[in-house]
Structure formats: C-alpha cells, structure tokens
PDB file of C-alpha atoms and ligand atoms in Angstrom:
ATOM      1  CA  MET A   1     -63.092  28.501 -60.513  1.00 63.00           C
ATOM      2  CA  VAL A   2     -63.276  25.472 -63.168  1.00 71.00           C
ATOM      3  CA  GLU A   3     -60.396  23.100 -62.960  1.00 81.00           C
ATOM      4  CA  VAL A   4     -59.328  22.574 -66.423  1.00 90.00           C
ATOM      5  CA  HIS A   5     -56.373  20.459 -67.761  1.00 93.00           C
ATOM      6  CA  ILE A   6     -54.310  21.379 -70.799  1.00 95.00           C
ATOM      7  CA  ARG A   7     -53.448  19.012 -73.280  1.00 95.00           C
ATOM      8  CA  ARG A   8     -51.512  19.655 -76.781  1.00 96.00           C
ATOM      9  CA  SER A   9     -52.744  17.568 -79.741  1.00 95.00           C
ATOM     10  CA  PRO A  10     -51.701  17.685 -83.174  1.00 93.00           C
ATOM     11  CA  ARG A  11     -55.117  16.025 -83.906  1.00 91.00           C
ATOM     12  CA  VAL A  12     -57.075  19.388 -82.935  1.00 90.00           C
ATOM     13  CA  ARG A  13     -57.267  22.454 -85.385  1.00 88.00           C
ATOM     14  CA  TRP A  14     -58.061  24.929 -82.916  1.00 89.00           C
ATOM     15  CA  HIS A  15     -59.269  23.515 -79.401  1.00 92.00           C
ATOM     16  CA  ARG A  16     -61.693  21.029 -78.044  1.00 92.00           C
ATOM     17  CA  ILE A  17     -63.224  20.745 -74.385  1.00 91.00           C
ATOM     18  CA  ASN A  18     -63.730  17.217 -72.899  1.00 89.00           C
ATOM     19  CA  PHE A  19     -65.542  16.897 -69.667  1.00 84.00           C
ATOM     20  CA  ARG A  20     -66.767  13.976 -67.723  1.00 78.00           C
ATOM     21  CA  PRO A  21     -68.603  14.368 -64.236  1.00 71.00           C
ATOM     22  CA  GLY A  22     -66.196  13.683 -61.338  1.00 69.00           C
ATOM     23  CA  GLU A  23     -63.020  14.282 -63.304  1.00 75.00           C
ATOM     24  CA  PRO A  24     -61.402  17.718 -64.306  1.00 80.00           C
ATOM     25  CA  ALA A  25     -62.119  19.304 -67.364  1.00 89.00           C
ATOM     26  CA  GLU A  26     -59.422  18.688 -70.373  1.00 92.00           C
ATOM     27  CA  LEU A  27     -58.790  21.488 -73.045  1.00 94.00           C
ATOM     28  CA  VAL A  28     -57.072  19.843 -75.760  1.00 95.00           C
ATOM     29  CA  VAL A  29     -55.236  22.735 -77.817  1.00 95.00           C
ATOM     30  CA  ARG A  30     -53.266  22.844 -80.930  1.00 95.00           C
ATOM     31  CA  PRO A  31     -49.581  22.078 -80.408  1.00 94.00           C
ATOM     32  CA  ARG A  32     -48.341  25.588 -81.203  1.00 94.00           C
ATOM     33  CA  ALA A  33     -51.020  26.932 -79.050  1.00 94.00           C
ATOM     34  CA  SER A  34     -50.018  30.085 -77.332  1.00 95.00           C
ATOM     35  CA  GLU A  35     -50.419  31.024 -73.657  1.00 94.00           C
ATOM     36  CA  ALA A  36     -53.200  33.780 -75.056  1.00 95.00           C
ATOM     37  CA  GLU A  37     -54.748  31.502 -77.257  1.00 95.00           C
ATOM     38  CA  ILE A  38     -55.245  28.811 -74.504  1.00 95.00           C
ATOM     39  CA  GLN A  39     -56.634  31.548 -72.245  1.00 94.00           C
ATOM     40  CA  ALA A  40     -58.963  32.742 -74.878  1.00 94.00           C
ATOM     41  CA  ALA A  41     -59.973  29.139 -75.473  1.00 93.00           C
ATOM     42  CA  ILE A  42     -60.843  28.722 -71.571  1.00 92.00           C
ATOM     43  CA  GLU A  43     -62.792  31.657 -71.570  1.00 91.00           C
ATOM     44  CA  TYR A  44     -64.794  30.433 -74.370  1.00 91.00           C
ATOM     45  CA  HIS A  45     -65.659  27.146 -72.855  1.00 90.00           C
ATOM     46  CA  THR A  46     -66.328  28.304 -69.713  1.00 89.00           C
ATOM     47  CA  PRO A  47     -70.158  29.330 -69.554  1.00 87.00           C
ATOM     48  CA  TRP A  48     -70.493  25.565 -71.194  1.00 87.00           C
ATOM     49  CA  LEU A  49     -68.366  23.783 -68.448  1.00 86.00           C
ATOM     50  CA  GLU A  50     -69.949  26.034 -65.662  1.00 83.00           C
ATOM     51  CA  ARG A  51     -73.548  24.523 -66.745  1.00 80.00           C
ATOM     52  CA  GLN A  52     -72.144  21.079 -67.041  1.00 78.00           C
ATOM     53  CA  LEU A  53     -70.652  21.150 -63.745  1.00 77.00           C
ATOM     54  CA  ALA A  54     -74.295  22.410 -62.467  1.00 74.00           C
ATOM     55  CA  VAL A  55     -76.124  19.579 -63.822  1.00 68.00           C
ATOM     56  CA  ALA A  56     -73.420  16.793 -63.129  1.00 62.00           C
ATOM     57  CA  PRO A  57     -74.619  16.321 -58.977  1.00 55.00           C
ATOM     58  CA  GLU A  58     -78.146  15.401 -60.198  1.00 51.00           C
ATOM     59  CA  ALA A  59     -76.964  12.835 -62.579  1.00 57.00           C
ATOM     60  CA  ARG A  60     -74.849  11.064 -59.780  1.00 69.00           C
ATOM     61  CA  LEU A  61     -75.795   7.908 -58.281  1.00 76.00           C
ATOM     62  CA  GLY A  62     -74.911   8.777 -54.726  1.00 76.00           C
ATOM     63  CA  LEU A  63     -72.737   5.624 -54.159  1.00 81.00           C
ATOM     64  CA  ASP A  64     -70.669   7.491 -51.750  1.00 75.00           C
ATOM     65  CA  ARG A  65     -73.542   6.789 -49.156  1.00 77.00           C
ATOM     66  CA  LEU A  66     -73.443   3.150 -49.757  1.00 84.00           C
ATOM     67  CA  THR A  67     -71.913   0.748 -47.015  1.00 87.00           C
ATOM     68  CA  LEU A  68     -71.654  -2.312 -49.532  1.00 91.00           C
ATOM     69  CA  THR A  69     -67.986  -4.277 -48.745  1.00 93.00           C
ATOM     70  CA  GLU A  70     -66.512  -5.691 -51.499  1.00 93.00           C
ATOM     71  CA  GLU A  71     -67.101  -9.284 -50.008  1.00 94.00           C
ATOM     72  CA  GLN A  72     -71.023  -8.579 -49.853  1.00 94.00           C
ATOM     73  CA  GLY A  73     -71.067  -7.351 -53.402  1.00 94.00           C
ATOM     74  CA  ARG A  74     -69.098 -10.197 -54.729  1.00 96.00           C
ATOM     75  CA  ARG A  75     -71.387 -12.395 -53.001  1.00 96.00           C
ATOM     76  CA  GLU A  76     -74.673 -10.905 -54.419  1.00 95.00           C
ATOM     77  CA  ALA A  77     -72.873 -10.409 -57.886  1.00 96.00           C
ATOM     78  CA  ARG A  78     -72.325 -14.328 -57.891  1.00 97.00           C
ATOM     79  CA  ALA A  79     -75.714 -15.055 -57.156  1.00 96.00           C
ATOM     80  CA  ARG A  80     -77.705 -12.880 -59.555  1.00 96.00           C
ATOM     81  CA  ILE A  81     -75.134 -13.132 -62.283  1.00 97.00           C
ATOM     82  CA  SER A  82     -75.250 -17.464 -62.096  1.00 97.00           C
ATOM     83  CA  LEU A  83     -79.056 -17.163 -62.306  1.00 97.00           C
ATOM     84  CA  ILE A  84     -79.211 -15.257 -65.296  1.00 97.00           C
ATOM     85  CA  ALA A  85     -76.086 -17.056 -66.985  1.00 98.00           C
ATOM     86  CA  GLN A  86     -77.844 -20.682 -66.139  1.00 98.00           C
ATOM     87  CA  SER A  87     -81.372 -19.520 -67.602  1.00 97.00           C
ATOM     88  CA  GLU A  88     -79.813 -17.718 -70.508  1.00 98.00           C
ATOM     89  CA  ALA A  89     -77.488 -20.597 -71.400  1.00 98.00           C
ATOM     90  CA  ALA A  90     -80.202 -23.063 -71.152  1.00 98.00           C
ATOM     91  CA  ALA A  91     -82.271 -20.669 -73.758  1.00 98.00           C
ATOM     92  CA  LEU A  92     -79.580 -20.785 -76.089  1.00 98.00           C
ATOM     93  CA  GLY A  93     -78.816 -24.239 -75.772  1.00 98.00           C
ATOM     94  CA  VAL A  94     -75.111 -23.675 -74.884  1.00 97.00           C
ATOM     95  CA  GLU A  95     -73.052 -24.256 -71.523  1.00 97.00           C
ATOM     96  CA  TYR A  96     -70.097 -22.040 -70.046  1.00 97.00           C
ATOM     97  CA  SER A  97     -67.372 -23.494 -67.964  1.00 96.00           C
ATOM     98  CA  ARG A  98     -67.227 -21.111 -64.921  1.00 97.00           C
ATOM     99  CA  ILE A  99     -68.086 -17.827 -63.803  1.00 97.00           C
ATOM    100  CA  SER A 100     -65.345 -15.747 -61.881  1.00 97.00           C
ATOM    101  CA  LEU A 101     -65.602 -12.319 -60.706  1.00 97.00           C
ATOM    102  CA  ARG A 102     -63.268  -9.476 -61.179  1.00 95.00           C
ATOM    103  CA  ASP A 103     -62.302  -6.181 -60.083  1.00 93.00           C
ATOM    104  CA  GLN A 104     -61.548  -4.472 -63.200  1.00 85.00           C
ATOM    105  CA  ARG A 105     -61.115  -0.810 -63.798  1.00 83.00           C
ATOM    106  CA  SER A 106     -62.237  -0.772 -67.712  1.00 82.00           C
ATOM    107  CA  ARG A 107     -64.280  -4.134 -68.318  1.00 91.00           C
ATOM    108  CA  TRP A 108     -67.893  -5.069 -67.426  1.00 96.00           C
ATOM    109  CA  GLY A 109     -67.467  -8.565 -68.342  1.00 96.00           C
ATOM    110  CA  SER A 110     -65.645 -11.248 -70.911  1.00 96.00           C
ATOM    111  CA  CYS A 111     -66.164 -14.618 -72.317  1.00 95.00           C
ATOM    112  CA  SER A 112     -63.024 -16.777 -73.223  1.00 95.00           C
ATOM    113  CA  SER A 113     -63.113 -19.268 -76.163  1.00 93.00           C
ATOM    114  CA  ARG A 114     -63.078 -22.063 -73.355  1.00 95.00           C
ATOM    115  CA  GLY A 115     -66.317 -20.621 -72.359  1.00 95.00           C
ATOM    116  CA  ASN A 116     -65.176 -18.852 -69.159  1.00 97.00           C
ATOM    117  CA  LEU A 117     -67.425 -16.284 -68.240  1.00 97.00           C
ATOM    118  CA  SER A 118     -65.917 -13.404 -65.996  1.00 97.00           C
ATOM    119  CA  PHE A 119     -67.585 -10.192 -64.792  1.00 98.00           C
ATOM    120  CA  ASN A 120     -66.861  -7.292 -62.932  1.00 97.00           C
ATOM    121  CA  TRP A 121     -68.227  -7.700 -59.366  1.00 97.00           C
ATOM    122  CA  ARG A 122     -69.412  -3.857 -59.248  1.00 96.00           C
ATOM    123  CA  LEU A 123     -72.257  -4.559 -61.405  1.00 96.00           C
ATOM    124  CA  VAL A 124     -74.316  -5.252 -58.374  1.00 95.00           C
ATOM    125  CA  LEU A 125     -74.169  -1.525 -58.052  1.00 94.00           C
ATOM    126  CA  ALA A 126     -75.882  -0.790 -61.260  1.00 93.00           C
ATOM    127  CA  PRO A 127     -79.700  -1.312 -61.797  1.00 92.00           C
ATOM    128  CA  HIS A 128     -80.788  -4.885 -62.431  1.00 92.00           C
ATOM    129  CA  ASP A 129     -81.551  -4.430 -66.056  1.00 94.00           C
ATOM    130  CA  VAL A 130     -78.022  -3.248 -66.815  1.00 96.00           C
ATOM    131  CA  LEU A 131     -76.310  -6.270 -65.085  1.00 97.00           C
ATOM    132  CA  ASP A 132     -78.794  -8.602 -66.922  1.00 97.00           C
ATOM    133  CA  TYR A 133     -77.686  -7.199 -70.355  1.00 98.00           C
ATOM    134  CA  VAL A 134     -74.085  -7.527 -69.581  1.00 98.00           C
ATOM    135  CA  VAL A 135     -74.533 -11.390 -68.487  1.00 98.00           C
ATOM    136  CA  VAL A 136     -76.591 -11.746 -71.768  1.00 98.00           C
ATOM    137  CA  HIS A 137     -74.034  -9.930 -73.610  1.00 98.00           C
ATOM    138  CA  GLU A 138     -71.478 -12.590 -72.382  1.00 98.00           C
ATOM    139  CA  VAL A 139     -73.410 -15.449 -72.808  1.00 98.00           C
ATOM    140  CA  CYS A 140     -74.502 -14.724 -76.535  1.00 98.00           C
ATOM    141  CA  HIS A 141     -70.483 -15.043 -77.141  1.00 97.00           C
ATOM    142  CA  LEU A 142     -70.769 -18.352 -76.353  1.00 97.00           C
ATOM    143  CA  VAL A 143     -72.803 -18.720 -79.441  1.00 97.00           C
ATOM    144  CA  GLU A 144     -71.042 -15.634 -81.510  1.00 96.00           C
ATOM    145  CA  LEU A 145     -67.436 -15.226 -80.201  1.00 94.00           C
ATOM    146  CA  HIS A 146     -66.996 -11.737 -81.912  1.00 95.00           C
ATOM    147  CA  HIS A 147     -68.660  -8.410 -82.181  1.00 96.00           C
ATOM    148  CA  ARG A 148     -70.000  -8.353 -85.701  1.00 97.00           C
ATOM    149  CA  SER A 149     -73.834  -7.878 -86.698  1.00 97.00           C
ATOM    150  CA  ALA A 150     -74.588 -11.590 -86.246  1.00 98.00           C
ATOM    151  CA  PHE A 151     -73.676 -11.104 -82.243  1.00 98.00           C
ATOM    152  CA  TRP A 152     -75.629  -8.080 -81.850  1.00 98.00           C
ATOM    153  CA  ASN A 153     -78.811  -9.155 -83.633  1.00 98.00           C
ATOM    154  CA  LEU A 154     -78.569 -12.316 -81.212  1.00 98.00           C
ATOM    155  CA  VAL A 155     -78.208  -9.880 -78.285  1.00 98.00           C
ATOM    156  CA  ALA A 156     -81.093  -7.771 -79.617  1.00 97.00           C
ATOM    157  CA  LYS A 157     -83.127 -10.754 -79.883  1.00 97.00           C
ATOM    158  CA  ARG A 158     -82.922 -11.847 -76.163  1.00 97.00           C
ATOM    159  CA  ARG A 159     -82.875  -8.495 -74.980  1.00 96.00           C
ATOM    160  CA  PRO A 160     -84.532  -5.775 -77.302  1.00 95.00           C
ATOM    161  CA  TYR A 161     -83.870  -2.944 -75.008  1.00 94.00           C
ATOM    162  CA  TYR A 162     -80.131  -3.408 -74.410  1.00 96.00           C
ATOM    163  CA  ALA A 163     -78.934   0.006 -75.938  1.00 95.00           C
ATOM    164  CA  GLU A 164     -80.585   1.371 -72.887  1.00 94.00           C
ATOM    165  CA  SER A 165     -78.355  -0.514 -70.758  1.00 95.00           C
ATOM    166  CA  LYS A 166     -75.463   0.397 -72.651  1.00 95.00           C
ATOM    167  CA  ARG A 167     -76.081   3.941 -72.392  1.00 92.00           C
ATOM    168  CA  TRP A 168     -76.187   3.676 -68.755  1.00 92.00           C
ATOM    169  CA  LEU A 169     -73.053   1.996 -68.838  1.00 93.00           C
ATOM    170  CA  ASP A 170     -71.626   4.765 -70.565  1.00 90.00           C
ATOM    171  CA  ASP A 171     -73.242   7.579 -68.581  1.00 85.00           C
ATOM    172  CA  HIS A 172     -72.467   5.942 -65.165  1.00 88.00           C
ATOM    173  CA  GLY A 173     -70.203   3.244 -65.760  1.00 91.00           C
ATOM    174  CA  TRP A 174     -67.308   5.451 -64.149  1.00 88.00           C
ATOM    175  CA  GLU A 175     -69.345   6.075 -60.814  1.00 87.00           C
ATOM    176  CA  ILE A 176     -69.428   2.410 -60.077  1.00 91.00           C
ATOM    177  CA  LEU A 177     -66.204   1.968 -60.989  1.00 90.00           C
ATOM    178  CA  ALA A 178     -65.075   5.059 -58.727  1.00 86.00           C
ATOM    179  CA  TYR A 179     -66.993   3.411 -55.771  1.00 88.00           C
ATOM    180  CA  SER A 180     -64.561   2.518 -52.841  1.00 88.00           C
ATOM    181  CA  PRO A 181     -66.081  -0.017 -50.563  1.00 90.00           C
ATOM    182  CA  PRO A 182     -65.718  -0.011 -47.052  1.00 88.00           C
ATOM    183  CA  ARG A 183     -62.832  -2.529 -45.758  1.00 79.00           C
ATOM    184  CA  ALA A 184     -65.551  -4.202 -43.317  1.00 65.00           C
ATOM    185  CA  ALA A 185     -68.996  -4.866 -43.298  1.00 51.00           C
ATOM    186  CA  ALA A 186     -70.778  -2.050 -41.301  1.00 51.00           C
ATOM    187  CA  ALA A 187     -71.619  -3.402 -37.425  1.00 50.00           C
TER     188      ALA A 187
HETATM  189 ZN1   ZN B   1     -68.934  -8.655 -76.155  1.00 81.13          ZN
END
C-alpha cells in the first residue's frame, strides 16, 4: 500500500500529488473535497506513485551503509572546503574572515557581510563537484553579495557546469541531510 498524507489547500482547484523519495506522498485537495473525492484522487494518482516508489531506491546514495562520524566528517569537510576557498578567493582577489561548519537542515552554505563563510559539514557526503560548487558559490558572494544576474554570471565564469551540481543538490540533498552519523568512530 502507498502511504498518502492528505492536506487541504485553497490553492488547488481539484487535487495534486507531491512526492519526494524517503517521505510519505502528499495529496493536496481543495478545501471542500469530500471523502469520495479524496478516494477517487488517491486512485487516480496511485499508478504514478507506484512507479515513483519503484524507481526511488535506485536513485538513493546508500548512505545508510556509511560509518562516517560527525567528527570525522567535519574534519574532512574543513580540510577540503578550506583548500577550495583559499584558491578561489585568491583567484578572485578577495579575502574571507573565517570558515565555520554547521549542521543545518536547510542550508548548504552562507556568506555574511563581514566575510564569514559557513558551510554544512554534510557536504562531504556529496560528490566533490557539488562541494566545490557550494564553496565557489559562497566565495563569489564576497564579490557579489546577492543573487542577481551579476552573481550568477560570476559563478558561471568560475564553474561553467555549476547547474549540474545545483541539480544534484535538488535531487539528493535530502539524503545527505537525512544521514545520521554513528556516535563514535567504528573500531
Ligand atoms: Zn547564495
């Protein structure tokens, strides 16, 4: 059976289905939808949902088999991020104040107006190009502290294929955010 959560919203005319691998599907229905209407909507969406559930496992990274602790992950993240940040800052002729690592549920990195860079340590779980893109993104904010086109042009100049990394984060970011590290290093 497919698990479906029901939500009522004035923003849908009939019904809509939302699905992300690893989370229960969400059926959004109009505020006055009747039970019969909800049942019909579930039946309508079930074949599509079943196909999504069938392909989802292949798309997963298999992080549940990893034994990387948070301490190990942070150490490696710091080493790799510092290296990229240093060389990118030098290439762009900018300086940053310091790098901190966070464990945020929704952000990969940030850059403050004082030039402090912070990154989600979980980026070590992503392919190197993805970690690289996030670091370059934040270092580019030292030049352009906004998301207007001048900023994206600069990112594209430094990493022409950055869109692929962005897409990877959209597709798999939830998996690295869901990774729960073991408490201590495996002996
Ligand atoms: Zn940004």
